Coordinates of C-alpha atoms and ligand atoms in Angstrom, one line a residue:
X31 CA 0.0 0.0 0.0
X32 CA 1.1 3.6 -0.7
X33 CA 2.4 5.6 2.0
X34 CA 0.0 8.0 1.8
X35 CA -1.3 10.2 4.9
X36 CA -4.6 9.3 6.5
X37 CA -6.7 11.7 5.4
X38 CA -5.6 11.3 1.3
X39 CA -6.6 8.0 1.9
X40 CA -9.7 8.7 3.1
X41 CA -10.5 11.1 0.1
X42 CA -9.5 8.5 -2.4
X43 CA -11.6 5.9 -1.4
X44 CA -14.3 8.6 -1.1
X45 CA -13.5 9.3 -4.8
X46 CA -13.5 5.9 -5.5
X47 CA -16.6 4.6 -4.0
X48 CA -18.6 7.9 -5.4
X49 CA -17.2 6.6 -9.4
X50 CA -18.3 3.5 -8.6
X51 CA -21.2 4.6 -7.6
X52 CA -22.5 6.6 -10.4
X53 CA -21.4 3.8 -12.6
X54 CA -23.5 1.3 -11.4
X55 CA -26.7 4.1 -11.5
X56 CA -25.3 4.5 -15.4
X57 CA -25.2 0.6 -16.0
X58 CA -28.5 0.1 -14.4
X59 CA -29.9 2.6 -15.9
X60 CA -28.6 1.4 -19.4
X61 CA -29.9 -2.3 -18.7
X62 CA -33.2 -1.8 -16.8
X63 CA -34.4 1.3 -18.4
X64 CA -33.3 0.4 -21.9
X65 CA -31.8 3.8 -22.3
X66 CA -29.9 4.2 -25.4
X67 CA -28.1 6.2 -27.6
X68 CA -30.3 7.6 -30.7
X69 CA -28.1 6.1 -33.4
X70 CA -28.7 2.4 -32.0
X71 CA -29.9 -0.4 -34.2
X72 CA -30.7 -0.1 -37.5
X73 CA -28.1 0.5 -40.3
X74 CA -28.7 1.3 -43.8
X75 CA -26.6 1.4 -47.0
X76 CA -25.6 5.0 -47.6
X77 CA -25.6 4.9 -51.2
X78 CA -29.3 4.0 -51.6
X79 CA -30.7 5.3 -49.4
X80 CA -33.1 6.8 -51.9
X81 CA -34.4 3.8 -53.0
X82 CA -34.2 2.3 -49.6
X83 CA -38.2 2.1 -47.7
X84 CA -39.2 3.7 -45.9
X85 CA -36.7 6.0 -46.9
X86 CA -37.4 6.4 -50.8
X87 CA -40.4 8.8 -49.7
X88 CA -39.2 10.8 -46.4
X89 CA -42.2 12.2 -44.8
X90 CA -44.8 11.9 -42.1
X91 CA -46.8 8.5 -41.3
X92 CA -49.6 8.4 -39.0
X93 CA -49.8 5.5 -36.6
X94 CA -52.7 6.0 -34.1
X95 CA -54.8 9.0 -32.9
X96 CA -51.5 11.7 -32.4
X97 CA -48.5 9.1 -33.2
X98 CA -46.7 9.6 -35.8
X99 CA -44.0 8.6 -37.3
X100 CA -41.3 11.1 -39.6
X101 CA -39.1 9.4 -41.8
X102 CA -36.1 12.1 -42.6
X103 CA -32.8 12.1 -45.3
X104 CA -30.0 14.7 -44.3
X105 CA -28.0 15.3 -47.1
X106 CA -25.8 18.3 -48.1
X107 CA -27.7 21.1 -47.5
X108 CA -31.3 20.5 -46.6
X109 CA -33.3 18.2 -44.8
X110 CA -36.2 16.2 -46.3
X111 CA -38.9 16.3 -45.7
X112 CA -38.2 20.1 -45.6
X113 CA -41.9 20.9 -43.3
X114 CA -44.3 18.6 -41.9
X115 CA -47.8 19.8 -40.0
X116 CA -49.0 17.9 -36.7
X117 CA -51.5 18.6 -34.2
X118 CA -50.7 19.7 -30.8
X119 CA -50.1 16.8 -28.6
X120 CA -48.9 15.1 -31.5
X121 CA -46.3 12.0 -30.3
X122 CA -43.9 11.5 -33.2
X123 CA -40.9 9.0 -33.6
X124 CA -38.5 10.5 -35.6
X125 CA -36.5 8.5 -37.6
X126 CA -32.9 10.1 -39.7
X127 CA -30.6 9.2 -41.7
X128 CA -27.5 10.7 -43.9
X129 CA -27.1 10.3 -47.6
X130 CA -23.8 11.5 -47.7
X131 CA -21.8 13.0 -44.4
X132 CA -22.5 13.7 -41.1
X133 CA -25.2 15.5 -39.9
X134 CA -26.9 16.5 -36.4
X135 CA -30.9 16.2 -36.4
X136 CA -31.4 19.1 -34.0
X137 CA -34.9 20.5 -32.9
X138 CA -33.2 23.5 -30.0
X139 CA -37.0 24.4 -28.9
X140 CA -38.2 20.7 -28.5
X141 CA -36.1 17.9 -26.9
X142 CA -34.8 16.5 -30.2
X143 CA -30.9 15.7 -30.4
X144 CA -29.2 13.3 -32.9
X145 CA -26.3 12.9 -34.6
X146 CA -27.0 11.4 -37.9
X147 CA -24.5 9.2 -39.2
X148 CA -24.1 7.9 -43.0
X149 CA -25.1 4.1 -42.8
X150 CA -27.1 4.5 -39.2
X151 CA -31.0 5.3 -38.8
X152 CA -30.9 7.1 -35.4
X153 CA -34.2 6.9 -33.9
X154 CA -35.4 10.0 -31.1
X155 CA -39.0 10.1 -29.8
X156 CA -41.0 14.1 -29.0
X157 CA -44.3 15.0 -28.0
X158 CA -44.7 18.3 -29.3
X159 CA -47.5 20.0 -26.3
X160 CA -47.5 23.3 -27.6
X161 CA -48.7 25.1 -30.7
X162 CA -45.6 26.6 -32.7
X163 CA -43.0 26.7 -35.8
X164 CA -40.3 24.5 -34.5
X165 CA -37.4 24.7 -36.6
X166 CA -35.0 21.6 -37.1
X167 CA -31.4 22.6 -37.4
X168 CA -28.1 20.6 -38.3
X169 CA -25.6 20.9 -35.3
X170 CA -22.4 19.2 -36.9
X171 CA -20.5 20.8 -39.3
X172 CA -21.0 19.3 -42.8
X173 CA -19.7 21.9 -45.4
X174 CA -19.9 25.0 -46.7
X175 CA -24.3 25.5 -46.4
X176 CA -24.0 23.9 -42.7
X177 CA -25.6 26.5 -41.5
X178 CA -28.3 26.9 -44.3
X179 CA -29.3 23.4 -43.5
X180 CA -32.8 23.7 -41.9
X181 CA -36.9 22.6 -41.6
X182 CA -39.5 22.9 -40.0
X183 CA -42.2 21.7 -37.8
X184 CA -45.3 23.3 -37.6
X185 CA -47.5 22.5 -34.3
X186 CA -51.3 23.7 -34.5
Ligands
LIG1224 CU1 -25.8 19.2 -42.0 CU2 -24.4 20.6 -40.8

């Protein structure tokens, strides 16, 4: 054992026993909870994703009273579908993917977050409460329109 005073002791193992802890909340979490990142499961082939169902016709599918589902392709500059109309209370699965680079599927006013790989369908669940315009951004860099890279969801 080191030869380490008393009290630096103490405060390792209290370092130790806190990481420990929040690991095994993490793991639990993980395993009981089923809580994933977005871009888990499915994969796709980049290179056709256009003629790939249901991405060969990106847009919005109902699936109950308020559940929906959005099928969306990022590519360079623009997000398709580019606007889609839902009632308030509306529950939609949203589900991305990349014909070409790296994108991030970002709705700021909403809880919507996900990167958007080539080859992945990332998968990210909203219920939108409140009437609006919430605009879908791209939060990872992908070129030289990055920031001209927008949509939008109308609430109403
Ligand atoms: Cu797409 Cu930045």
């Amino acid at each position: 054992m080191l030869n380490l005073p008393r009290l630096e002791r103490t405060w390792l193992w209290l370092g130790g026993i806190t990481m420990a802890f929040f690991f095994i909340i993490v793991l639990s979490l993980a395993v009981m909870a089923d809580i994933e990142p977005p871009s888990y499961g499915q994969t796709i082939d980049p290179t056709k994703v256009s003629q790939t169902p249901p991405f060969d016709h990106p847009g919005l599918h109902q699936t109950g009273p308020k559940a929906y589902e959005a099928y969306y392709v990022g590519q360079v500059f623009s997000w398709n579908p580019a606007s889609i109309t839902i009632p308030v209370g509306s529950a939609v699965t949203f589900y991305v993917t990349s014909s070409d680079v790296v994108h991030g599927f970002s709705v700021p006013t909403a809880d919507v977050n996900a990167e958007v790989m080539p080859g992945w369908v990332s998968r990210v669940e909203h219920t939108f409460l409140k009437p609006g315009d919430y605009p879908i951004i791209c939060n990872q860099y992908c070129g030289i329109g990055h920031s001209a890279m927008f949509a939008h969801i109308i609430v109403r």
